[in-house]
Amino acid sequence: MTAHKHPQGDGGGPADSGRLAPVKAKAAAINSAQAPPLTWKTVVKRATVVAVAGLAIYLVLPKLTAVLASWPRLSTLSPVWFTAAAAAEVVSFACNFALQRLALRSSGWFAVVTAGLAGNAVTDSLPGGDAAGAALQFSMLSTAGFDTDTAVGGLTAFSLLGVGGLLALPILALPAMLAGAPVSPGLADTALLSIAGFVLFAIFGVVLLYTTGRWQQWAAPRRA
């Protein structure tokens, strides 16, 4: 039996040790980057996030309990109308995400739907959660590979469409108001203000589209 000898490197050790050294150094650098040292700043930041989350849960817990307590009342609803309402809600979500896909210039559904559902959940569950929900949705879209400019522009355009849709809702009630249907004075004033806001919003949108198109026509020859 002859003993197998490892080939020796320049330093007297195995030859593979020279090739493994850079790999070990890179692995050590990755481990140190993944596990940064815990500083007081990090502890305070994480403690603040946990405290804010706990306070938010404490504030919404009574309303959440009241909603869950009214769950048995759903059994009194007509199955036909309940099915129609559920179907309308599904169609509403489908149209919502379809508009988001158009605004984000994406052909996929998974990233748009998951980011939208997560952002909507945060917005509806936390007090004043609109900013947190939008930030979470943007973060998930960025992680999914969306360009920053595309994500910001798409979400902004979709938000403006939502505002325009809310302002346009009283227009549907305008024929009934003109026909003499009994309406509370406060609701009538609110409807008229919303209609005026929708008109101003539409004018602003037309001006924005016109100026953007003119700017693109002006900038295109200079880019070429």
Short mmCIF file of C-alpha atoms in Angstrom, two decimals:
data_model
loop_
_atom_site.label_atom_id
_atom_site.label_comp_id
_atom_site.label_asym_id
_atom_site.label_seq_id
_atom_site.Cartn_x
_atom_site.Cartn_y
_atom_site.Cartn_z
CA MET A 1 0.00 0.00 0.00
CA THR A 2 1.37 3.36 -0.96
CA ALA A 3 0.20 6.48 0.80
CA HIS A 4 -1.37 9.12 -1.41
CA LYS A 5 0.34 12.43 -0.98
CA HIS A 6 -1.43 15.74 -1.53
CA PRO A 7 0.27 18.02 -4.01
CA GLN A 8 2.15 20.71 -2.20
CA GLY A 9 1.69 24.39 -2.83
CA ASP A 10 4.30 27.09 -2.61
CA GLY A 11 3.83 27.45 1.14
CA GLY A 12 4.16 23.79 1.88
CA GLY A 13 0.37 23.19 2.22
CA PRO A 14 -2.05 21.55 -0.18
CA ALA A 15 -2.30 23.21 -3.57
CA ASP A 16 -6.12 23.60 -3.25
CA SER A 17 -5.73 25.85 -0.21
CA GLY A 18 -4.61 28.73 -2.42
CA ARG A 19 -7.70 28.42 -4.56
CA LEU A 20 -10.05 28.05 -1.55
CA ALA A 21 -8.76 31.15 0.22
CA PRO A 22 -10.61 33.70 -1.97
CA VAL A 23 -13.81 31.61 -1.72
CA LYS A 24 -13.59 31.51 2.07
CA ALA A 25 -12.93 35.25 2.20
CA LYS A 26 -15.95 35.96 0.00
CA ALA A 27 -18.15 33.68 2.13
CA ALA A 28 -16.96 35.45 5.28
CA ALA A 29 -17.77 38.83 3.71
CA ILE A 30 -21.28 37.65 2.77
CA ASN A 31 -21.89 36.33 6.28
CA SER A 32 -20.72 39.58 7.85
CA ALA A 33 -22.95 41.57 5.48
CA GLN A 34 -25.96 39.41 6.28
CA ALA A 35 -25.43 39.68 10.02
CA PRO A 36 -24.44 43.29 10.75
CA PRO A 37 -23.52 44.17 14.32
CA LEU A 38 -26.50 45.22 16.45
CA THR A 39 -26.17 48.91 17.33
CA TRP A 40 -28.21 51.15 19.59
CA LYS A 41 -29.60 52.92 16.53
CA THR A 42 -30.87 49.63 15.12
CA VAL A 43 -32.39 48.63 18.48
CA VAL A 44 -34.19 51.97 18.84
CA LYS A 45 -35.46 51.82 15.27
CA ARG A 46 -36.84 48.31 15.64
CA ALA A 47 -38.34 49.08 19.05
CA THR A 48 -40.06 52.15 17.58
CA VAL A 49 -41.55 50.09 14.75
CA VAL A 50 -42.83 47.48 17.21
CA ALA A 51 -44.29 50.18 19.48
CA VAL A 52 -46.06 51.92 16.60
CA ALA A 53 -47.45 48.61 15.37
CA GLY A 54 -48.68 47.73 18.85
CA LEU A 55 -50.32 51.14 19.26
CA ALA A 56 -52.03 50.78 15.87
CA ILE A 57 -53.36 47.34 16.80
CA TYR A 58 -54.58 48.71 20.15
CA LEU A 59 -56.44 51.56 18.42
CA VAL A 60 -58.14 49.41 15.78
CA LEU A 61 -58.88 46.46 18.06
CA PRO A 62 -62.29 47.77 19.30
CA LYS A 63 -63.50 48.40 15.74
CA LEU A 64 -62.15 45.05 14.60
CA THR A 65 -63.93 43.31 17.48
CA ALA A 66 -67.18 45.11 16.64
CA VAL A 67 -66.93 44.00 13.01
CA LEU A 68 -66.24 40.39 13.97
CA ALA A 69 -69.12 40.46 16.48
CA SER A 70 -71.56 41.39 13.69
CA TRP A 71 -70.51 38.37 11.62
CA PRO A 72 -73.66 36.30 12.53
CA ARG A 73 -75.83 39.01 10.93
CA LEU A 74 -74.63 37.82 7.52
CA SER A 75 -76.91 34.80 7.90
CA THR A 76 -79.93 37.12 7.61
CA LEU A 77 -78.93 38.28 4.13
CA SER A 78 -80.59 36.87 1.05
CA PRO A 79 -78.29 34.31 -0.62
CA VAL A 80 -79.07 35.80 -4.03
CA TRP A 81 -78.07 39.33 -3.07
CA PHE A 82 -75.07 38.09 -1.10
CA THR A 83 -73.84 36.16 -4.16
CA ALA A 84 -74.43 39.19 -6.38
CA ALA A 85 -72.50 41.43 -3.96
CA ALA A 86 -69.59 38.96 -3.76
CA ALA A 87 -69.48 38.66 -7.56
CA ALA A 88 -69.53 42.46 -7.92
CA GLU A 89 -66.65 42.72 -5.44
CA VAL A 90 -64.61 40.16 -7.39
CA VAL A 91 -65.24 42.04 -10.63
CA SER A 92 -64.26 45.29 -8.89
CA PHE A 93 -60.94 43.84 -7.76
CA ALA A 94 -60.30 42.36 -11.22
CA CYS A 95 -60.92 45.75 -12.89
CA ASN A 96 -58.77 47.41 -10.24
CA PHE A 97 -55.77 45.18 -10.91
CA ALA A 98 -56.32 45.34 -14.67
CA LEU A 99 -56.03 49.14 -14.49
CA GLN A 100 -52.90 48.80 -12.35
CA ARG A 101 -51.37 46.51 -14.99
CA LEU A 102 -52.06 49.14 -17.64
CA ALA A 103 -50.64 51.92 -15.49
CA LEU A 104 -47.54 49.86 -14.68
CA ARG A 105 -47.13 48.70 -18.31
CA SER A 106 -46.97 45.08 -17.23
CA SER A 107 -48.35 41.93 -18.82
CA GLY A 108 -48.09 39.85 -15.64
CA TRP A 109 -50.66 39.52 -12.89
CA PHE A 110 -48.90 37.94 -9.89
CA ALA A 111 -46.65 40.82 -8.83
CA VAL A 112 -49.35 43.44 -9.44
CA VAL A 113 -52.05 41.52 -7.56
CA THR A 114 -49.91 40.54 -4.56
CA ALA A 115 -48.47 44.05 -4.16
CA GLY A 116 -51.93 45.59 -4.49
CA LEU A 117 -53.52 43.23 -1.96
CA ALA A 118 -50.71 43.76 0.56
CA GLY A 119 -50.86 47.55 0.19
CA ASN A 120 -54.64 47.52 0.46
CA ALA A 121 -54.49 45.39 3.62
CA VAL A 122 -52.05 47.79 5.30
CA THR A 123 -54.07 50.83 4.19
CA ASP A 124 -57.33 49.44 5.60
CA SER A 125 -55.94 47.97 8.82
CA LEU A 126 -53.77 50.80 10.15
CA PRO A 127 -54.96 54.28 11.17
CA GLY A 128 -53.74 56.66 8.50
CA GLY A 129 -52.26 53.73 6.63
CA ASP A 130 -52.46 55.24 3.15
CA ALA A 131 -48.80 56.25 3.15
CA ALA A 132 -47.65 52.93 4.65
CA GLY A 133 -49.76 50.94 2.19
CA ALA A 134 -48.42 52.86 -0.80
CA ALA A 135 -44.84 52.45 0.46
CA LEU A 136 -45.31 48.70 0.91
CA GLN A 137 -46.84 48.34 -2.55
CA PHE A 138 -43.97 50.30 -4.11
CA SER A 139 -41.40 48.23 -2.22
CA MET A 140 -42.96 44.94 -3.39
CA LEU A 141 -43.13 46.15 -7.00
CA SER A 142 -39.46 47.19 -6.85
CA THR A 143 -38.52 43.80 -5.43
CA ALA A 144 -40.47 42.14 -8.26
CA GLY A 145 -38.27 43.95 -10.79
CA PHE A 146 -40.32 47.00 -11.74
CA ASP A 147 -38.36 50.09 -12.68
CA THR A 148 -38.57 52.85 -10.08
CA ASP A 149 -39.85 55.48 -12.51
CA THR A 150 -42.43 53.07 -13.93
CA ALA A 151 -43.67 52.07 -10.47
CA VAL A 152 -43.93 55.65 -9.21
CA GLY A 153 -45.59 56.92 -12.38
CA GLY A 154 -47.98 53.99 -12.59
CA LEU A 155 -49.09 54.20 -8.96
CA THR A 156 -49.50 57.98 -9.22
CA ALA A 157 -51.61 57.66 -12.38
CA PHE A 158 -53.74 54.96 -10.78
CA SER A 159 -54.28 57.10 -7.67
CA LEU A 160 -55.38 60.03 -9.83
CA LEU A 161 -57.83 57.74 -11.65
CA GLY A 162 -59.26 56.70 -8.29
CA VAL A 163 -59.72 60.31 -7.20
CA GLY A 164 -61.40 61.13 -10.50
CA GLY A 165 -63.73 58.15 -10.14
CA LEU A 166 -64.79 59.23 -6.64
CA LEU A 167 -65.44 62.77 -7.82
CA ALA A 168 -67.49 61.46 -10.75
CA LEU A 169 -69.85 59.33 -8.61
CA PRO A 170 -72.28 62.20 -7.82
CA ILE A 171 -72.83 62.69 -11.56
CA LEU A 172 -74.79 59.42 -11.50
CA ALA A 173 -77.14 60.92 -8.90
CA LEU A 174 -77.55 64.21 -10.76
CA PRO A 175 -80.49 63.04 -12.95
CA ALA A 176 -82.43 61.97 -9.84
CA MET A 177 -81.72 65.31 -8.17
CA LEU A 178 -82.87 67.24 -11.24
CA ALA A 179 -86.03 65.10 -11.39
CA GLY A 180 -87.01 66.30 -7.94
CA ALA A 181 -86.08 63.29 -5.82
CA PRO A 182 -85.92 64.17 -2.11
CA VAL A 183 -82.31 64.73 -1.15
CA SER A 184 -80.82 66.01 2.09
CA PRO A 185 -79.48 69.58 1.69
CA GLY A 186 -76.10 68.51 3.01
CA LEU A 187 -75.85 65.66 0.49
CA ALA A 188 -76.97 67.96 -2.33
CA ASP A 189 -74.26 70.48 -1.47
CA THR A 190 -71.68 67.69 -1.27
CA ALA A 191 -72.77 66.35 -4.66
CA LEU A 192 -72.51 69.78 -6.29
CA LEU A 193 -69.05 70.32 -4.80
CA SER A 194 -67.94 66.89 -6.03
CA ILE A 195 -69.23 67.62 -9.54
CA ALA A 196 -67.37 70.93 -9.57
CA GLY A 197 -64.25 69.12 -8.34
CA PHE A 198 -64.60 66.53 -11.10
CA VAL A 199 -64.84 69.25 -13.75
CA LEU A 200 -61.68 70.91 -12.43
CA PHE A 201 -59.97 67.53 -12.20
CA ALA A 202 -60.88 66.73 -15.82
CA ILE A 203 -59.58 70.12 -17.00
CA PHE A 204 -56.34 69.55 -15.10
CA GLY A 205 -55.96 66.10 -16.70
CA VAL A 206 -56.49 67.45 -20.21
CA VAL A 207 -53.97 70.25 -19.64
CA LEU A 208 -51.45 67.80 -18.19
CA LEU A 209 -51.80 65.39 -21.11
CA TYR A 210 -51.55 68.24 -23.64
CA THR A 211 -48.45 69.79 -22.07
CA THR A 212 -46.80 66.39 -21.63
CA GLY A 213 -47.39 65.55 -25.29
CA ARG A 214 -46.02 68.91 -26.42
CA TRP A 215 -42.96 68.49 -24.19
CA GLN A 216 -42.28 65.03 -25.62
CA GLN A 217 -42.56 66.39 -29.18
CA TRP A 218 -40.15 69.20 -28.26
CA ALA A 219 -37.66 66.88 -26.54
CA ALA A 220 -37.69 64.05 -29.11
CA PRO A 221 -35.59 65.84 -31.84
CA ARG A 222 -33.04 66.97 -29.25
CA ARG A 223 -32.61 63.44 -27.89
CA ALA A 224 -32.02 62.16 -31.42
#
